PDB file of C-alpha atoms in Angstrom:
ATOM      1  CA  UNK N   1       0.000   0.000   0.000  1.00 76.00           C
ATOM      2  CA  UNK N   2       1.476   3.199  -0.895  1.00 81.00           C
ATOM      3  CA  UNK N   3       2.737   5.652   1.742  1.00 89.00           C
ATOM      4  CA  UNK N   4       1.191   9.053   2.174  1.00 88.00           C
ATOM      5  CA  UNK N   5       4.005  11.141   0.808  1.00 90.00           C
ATOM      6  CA  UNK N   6       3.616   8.649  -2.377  1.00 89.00           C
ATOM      7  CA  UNK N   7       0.159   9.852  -2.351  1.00 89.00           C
ATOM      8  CA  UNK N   8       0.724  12.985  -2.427  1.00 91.00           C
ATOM      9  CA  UNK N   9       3.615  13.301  -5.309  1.00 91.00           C
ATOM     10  CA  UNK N  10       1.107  11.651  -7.364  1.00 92.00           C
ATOM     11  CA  UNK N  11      -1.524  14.135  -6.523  1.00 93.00           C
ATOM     12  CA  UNK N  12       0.818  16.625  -7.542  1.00 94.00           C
ATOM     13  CA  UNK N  13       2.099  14.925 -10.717  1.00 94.00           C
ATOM     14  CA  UNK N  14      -1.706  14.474 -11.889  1.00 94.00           C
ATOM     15  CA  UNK N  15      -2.115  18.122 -10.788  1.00 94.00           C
ATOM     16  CA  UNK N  16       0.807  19.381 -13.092  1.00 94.00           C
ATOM     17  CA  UNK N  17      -0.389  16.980 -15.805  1.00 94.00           C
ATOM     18  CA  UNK N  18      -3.531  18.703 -15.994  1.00 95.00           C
ATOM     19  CA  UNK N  19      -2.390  22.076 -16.357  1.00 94.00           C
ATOM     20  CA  UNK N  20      -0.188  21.233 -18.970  1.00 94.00           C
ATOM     21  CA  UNK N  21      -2.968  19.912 -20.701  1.00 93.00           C
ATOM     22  CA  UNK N  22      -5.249  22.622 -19.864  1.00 93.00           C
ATOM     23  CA  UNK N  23      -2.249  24.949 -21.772  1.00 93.00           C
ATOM     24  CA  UNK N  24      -1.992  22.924 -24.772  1.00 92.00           C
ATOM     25  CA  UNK N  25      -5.681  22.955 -25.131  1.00 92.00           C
ATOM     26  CA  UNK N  26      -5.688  26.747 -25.165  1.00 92.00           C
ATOM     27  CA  UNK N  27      -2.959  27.169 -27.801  1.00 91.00           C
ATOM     28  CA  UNK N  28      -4.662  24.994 -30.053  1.00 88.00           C
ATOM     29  CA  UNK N  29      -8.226  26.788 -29.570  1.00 90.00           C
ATOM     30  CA  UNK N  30      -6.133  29.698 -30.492  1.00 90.00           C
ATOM     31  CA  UNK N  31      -4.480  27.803 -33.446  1.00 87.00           C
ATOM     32  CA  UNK N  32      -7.974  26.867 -34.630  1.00 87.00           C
ATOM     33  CA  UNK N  33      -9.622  30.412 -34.475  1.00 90.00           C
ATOM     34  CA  UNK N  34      -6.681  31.825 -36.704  1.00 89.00           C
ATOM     35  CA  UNK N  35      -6.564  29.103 -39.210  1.00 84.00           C
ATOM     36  CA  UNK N  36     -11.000  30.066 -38.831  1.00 88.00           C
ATOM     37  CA  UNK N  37     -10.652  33.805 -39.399  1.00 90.00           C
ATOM     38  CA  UNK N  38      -8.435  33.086 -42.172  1.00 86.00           C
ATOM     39  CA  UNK N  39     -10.151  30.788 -44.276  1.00 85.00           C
ATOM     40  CA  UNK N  40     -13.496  32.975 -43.568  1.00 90.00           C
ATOM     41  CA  UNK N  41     -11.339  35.967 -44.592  1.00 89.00           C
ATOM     42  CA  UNK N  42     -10.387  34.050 -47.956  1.00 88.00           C
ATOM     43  CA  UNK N  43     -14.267  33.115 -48.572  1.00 89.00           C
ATOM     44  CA  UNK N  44     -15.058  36.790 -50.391  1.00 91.00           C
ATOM     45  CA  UNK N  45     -11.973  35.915 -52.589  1.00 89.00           C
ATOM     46  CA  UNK N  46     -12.538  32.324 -53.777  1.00 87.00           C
ATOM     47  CA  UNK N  47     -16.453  33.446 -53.587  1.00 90.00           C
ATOM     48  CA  UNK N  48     -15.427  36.410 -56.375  1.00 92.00           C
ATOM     49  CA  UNK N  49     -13.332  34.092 -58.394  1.00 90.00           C
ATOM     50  CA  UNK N  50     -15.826  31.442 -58.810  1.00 88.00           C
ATOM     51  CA  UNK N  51     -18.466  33.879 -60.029  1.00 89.00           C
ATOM     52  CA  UNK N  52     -15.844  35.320 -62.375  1.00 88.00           C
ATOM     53  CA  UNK N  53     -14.403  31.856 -64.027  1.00 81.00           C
ATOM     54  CA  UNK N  54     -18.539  30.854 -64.131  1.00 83.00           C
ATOM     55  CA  UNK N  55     -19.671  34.166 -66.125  1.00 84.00           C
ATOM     56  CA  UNK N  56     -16.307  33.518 -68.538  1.00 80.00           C
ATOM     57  CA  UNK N  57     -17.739  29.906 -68.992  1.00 75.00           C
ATOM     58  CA  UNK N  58     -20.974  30.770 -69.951  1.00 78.00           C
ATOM     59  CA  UNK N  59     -19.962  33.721 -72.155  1.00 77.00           C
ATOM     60  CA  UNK N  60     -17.619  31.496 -74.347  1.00 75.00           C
ATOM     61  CA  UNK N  61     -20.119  28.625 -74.404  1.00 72.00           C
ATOM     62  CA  UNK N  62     -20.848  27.940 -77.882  1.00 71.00           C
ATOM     63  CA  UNK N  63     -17.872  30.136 -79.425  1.00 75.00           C
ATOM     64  CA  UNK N  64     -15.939  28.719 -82.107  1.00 73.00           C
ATOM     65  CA  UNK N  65     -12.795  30.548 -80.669  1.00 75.00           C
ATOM     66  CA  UNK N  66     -13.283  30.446 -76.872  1.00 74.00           C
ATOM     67  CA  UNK N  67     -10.467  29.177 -75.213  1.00 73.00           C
ATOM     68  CA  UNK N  68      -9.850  25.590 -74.468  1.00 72.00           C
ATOM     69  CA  UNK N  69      -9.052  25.786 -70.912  1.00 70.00           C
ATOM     70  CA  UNK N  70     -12.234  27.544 -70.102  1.00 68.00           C
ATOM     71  CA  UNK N  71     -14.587  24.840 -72.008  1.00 67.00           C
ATOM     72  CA  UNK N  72     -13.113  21.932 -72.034  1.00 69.00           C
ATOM     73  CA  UNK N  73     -12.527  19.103 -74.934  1.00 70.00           C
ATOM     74  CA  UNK N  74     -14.648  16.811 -73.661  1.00 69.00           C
ATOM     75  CA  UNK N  75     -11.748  14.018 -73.981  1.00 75.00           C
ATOM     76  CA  UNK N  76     -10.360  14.542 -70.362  1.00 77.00           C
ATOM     77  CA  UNK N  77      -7.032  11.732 -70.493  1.00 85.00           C
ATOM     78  CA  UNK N  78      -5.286  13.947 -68.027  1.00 86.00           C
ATOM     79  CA  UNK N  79      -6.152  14.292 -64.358  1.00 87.00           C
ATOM     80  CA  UNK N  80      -4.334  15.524 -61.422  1.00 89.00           C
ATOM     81  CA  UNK N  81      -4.880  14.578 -58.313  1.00 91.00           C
ATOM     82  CA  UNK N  82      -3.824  17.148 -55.407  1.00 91.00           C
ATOM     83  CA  UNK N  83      -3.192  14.997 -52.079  1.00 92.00           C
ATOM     84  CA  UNK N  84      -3.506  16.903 -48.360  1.00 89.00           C
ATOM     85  CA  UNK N  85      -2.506  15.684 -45.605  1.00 87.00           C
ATOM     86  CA  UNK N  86      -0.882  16.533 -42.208  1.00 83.00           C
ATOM     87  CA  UNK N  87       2.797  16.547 -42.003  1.00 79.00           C
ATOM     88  CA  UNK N  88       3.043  15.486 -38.482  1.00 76.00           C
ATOM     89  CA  UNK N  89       0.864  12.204 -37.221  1.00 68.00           C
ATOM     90  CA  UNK N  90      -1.010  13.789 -34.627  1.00 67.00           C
ATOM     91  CA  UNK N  91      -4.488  13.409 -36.188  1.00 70.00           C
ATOM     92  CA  UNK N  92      -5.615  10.423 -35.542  1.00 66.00           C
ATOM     93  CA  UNK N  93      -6.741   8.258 -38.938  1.00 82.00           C
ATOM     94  CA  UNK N  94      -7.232  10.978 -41.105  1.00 84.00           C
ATOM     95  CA  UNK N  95      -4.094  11.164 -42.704  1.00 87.00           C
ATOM     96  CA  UNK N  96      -3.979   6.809 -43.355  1.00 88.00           C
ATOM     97  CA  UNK N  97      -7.537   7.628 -44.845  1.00 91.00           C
ATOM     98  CA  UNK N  98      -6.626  10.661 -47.218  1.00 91.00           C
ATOM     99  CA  UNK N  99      -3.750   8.317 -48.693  1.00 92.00           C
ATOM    100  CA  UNK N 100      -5.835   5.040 -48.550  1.00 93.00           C
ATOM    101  CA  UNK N 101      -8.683   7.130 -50.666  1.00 94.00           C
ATOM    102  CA  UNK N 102      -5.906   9.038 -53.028  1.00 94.00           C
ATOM    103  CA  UNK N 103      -4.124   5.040 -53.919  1.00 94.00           C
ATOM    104  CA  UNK N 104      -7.864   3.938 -54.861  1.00 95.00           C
ATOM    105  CA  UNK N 105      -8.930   6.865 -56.584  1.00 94.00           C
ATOM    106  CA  UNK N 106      -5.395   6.398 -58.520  1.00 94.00           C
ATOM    107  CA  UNK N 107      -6.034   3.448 -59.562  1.00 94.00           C
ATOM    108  CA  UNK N 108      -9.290   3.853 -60.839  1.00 94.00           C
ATOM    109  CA  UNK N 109      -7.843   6.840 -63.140  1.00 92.00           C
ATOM    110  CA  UNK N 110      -4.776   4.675 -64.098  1.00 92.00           C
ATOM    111  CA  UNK N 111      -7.644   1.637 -64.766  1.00 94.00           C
ATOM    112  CA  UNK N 112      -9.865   4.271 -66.985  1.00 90.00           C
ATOM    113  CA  UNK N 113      -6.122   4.960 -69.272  1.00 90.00           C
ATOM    114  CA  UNK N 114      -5.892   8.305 -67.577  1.00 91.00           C
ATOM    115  CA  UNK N 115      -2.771   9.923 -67.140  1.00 91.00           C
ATOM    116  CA  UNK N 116      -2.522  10.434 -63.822  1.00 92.00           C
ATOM    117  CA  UNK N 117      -0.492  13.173 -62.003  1.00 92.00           C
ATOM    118  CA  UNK N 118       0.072  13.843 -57.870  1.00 94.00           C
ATOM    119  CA  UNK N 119       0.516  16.932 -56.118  1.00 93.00           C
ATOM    120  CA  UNK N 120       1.244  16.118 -52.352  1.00 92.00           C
ATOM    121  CA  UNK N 121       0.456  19.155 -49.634  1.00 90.00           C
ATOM    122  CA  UNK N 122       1.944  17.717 -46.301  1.00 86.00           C
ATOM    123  CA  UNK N 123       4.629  15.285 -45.061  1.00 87.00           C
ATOM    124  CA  UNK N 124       2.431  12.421 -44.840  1.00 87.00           C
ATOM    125  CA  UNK N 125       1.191  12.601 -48.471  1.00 88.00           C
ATOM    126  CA  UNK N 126       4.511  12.810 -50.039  1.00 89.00           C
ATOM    127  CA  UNK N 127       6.193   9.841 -47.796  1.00 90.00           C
ATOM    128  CA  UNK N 128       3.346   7.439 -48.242  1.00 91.00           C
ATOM    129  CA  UNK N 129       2.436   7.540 -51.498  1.00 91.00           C
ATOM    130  CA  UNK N 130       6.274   7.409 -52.552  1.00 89.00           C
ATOM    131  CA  UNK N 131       5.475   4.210 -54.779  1.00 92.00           C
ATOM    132  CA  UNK N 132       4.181   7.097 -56.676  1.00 89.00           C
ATOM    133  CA  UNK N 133       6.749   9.358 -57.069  1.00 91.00           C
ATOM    134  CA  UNK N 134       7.202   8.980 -60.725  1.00 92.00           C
ATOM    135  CA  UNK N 135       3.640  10.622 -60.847  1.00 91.00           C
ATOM    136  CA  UNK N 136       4.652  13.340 -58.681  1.00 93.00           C
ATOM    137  CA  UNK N 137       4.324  16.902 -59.911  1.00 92.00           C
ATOM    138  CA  UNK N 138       4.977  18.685 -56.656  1.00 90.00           C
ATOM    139  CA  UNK N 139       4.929  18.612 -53.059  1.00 88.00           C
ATOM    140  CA  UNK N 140       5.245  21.147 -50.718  1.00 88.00           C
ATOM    141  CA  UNK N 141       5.344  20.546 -46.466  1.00 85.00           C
ATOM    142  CA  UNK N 142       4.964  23.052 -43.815  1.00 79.00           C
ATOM    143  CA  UNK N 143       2.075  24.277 -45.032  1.00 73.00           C
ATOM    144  CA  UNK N 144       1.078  26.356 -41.997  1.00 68.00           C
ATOM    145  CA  UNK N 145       4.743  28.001 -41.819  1.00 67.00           C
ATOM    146  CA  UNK N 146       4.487  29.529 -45.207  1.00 57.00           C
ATOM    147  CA  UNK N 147       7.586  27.531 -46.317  1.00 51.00           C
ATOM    148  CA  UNK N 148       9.432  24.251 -48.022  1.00 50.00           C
ATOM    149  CA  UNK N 149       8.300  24.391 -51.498  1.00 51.00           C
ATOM    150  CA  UNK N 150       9.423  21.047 -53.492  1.00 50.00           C
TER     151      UNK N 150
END
């Protein structure tokens, strides 16, 4: 049976534990209410462009000379694939999931004749699905520094 001092420096260890905890649960509230803000600041932007690529698609529909890119050939042989994941492990089975559902989706694309190109975002992405590297067409890690293009 343990002693009462024993009792005690576990009390306090627990004690310590939790405020540790308590911390790292606050920094990442605040992580999570930037990374928030930020893609809710971006929303007017991507909400702009989207109406702006939509009008140019349904001004050149039906154009002898509207550009390609904008309508399409109907023959799609190309695809590429863009790949995000977390570059550390700490979430959990998301990042096994986005690669198990980026390998299927592969080769279901490869199985259609489709030449299939990669872009990873994130460590986990570019290390496992490196049976794919010949596909690769970029990568780029540290995502949330602002840094390490590849």
């Amino acid at each position: 049976m343990p002693s009462l001092k024993d009792l005690k420096v576990r009390i306090k260890s627990v004690k310590s534990t939790q405020k540790i905890t308590k911390a790292m649960k606050m920094v990442a509230a605040a992580k999570l209410r930037r990374a928030r803000e930020a893609a809710e600041a971006a929303r007017p932007y991507a909400d702009a462009m989207s109406g702006m690529v939509a009008r140019l698609a349904a001004g050149s529909m039906g154009q002898a000379n509207a550009p390609v890119l904008l309508v399409g050939t109907g023959q799609a042989k190309r695809e590429l694939l863009i790949v995000m994941t977390a570059d550390r492990g700490l979430s959990g089975a998301f990042n096994s999931s986005v690669v198990r559902a980026a390998r299927k989706r592969i080769r279901e694309l490869q199985a259609e004749g489709k030449d299939v190109s990669i872009y990873t975002i994130g460590r986990k992405a570019r290390d496992w699905l490196s049976e794919y590297r010949h596909l690769f067409v970029g990568s780029r890690t540290d995502i949330a520094k602002g840094t390490n293009y590849a």
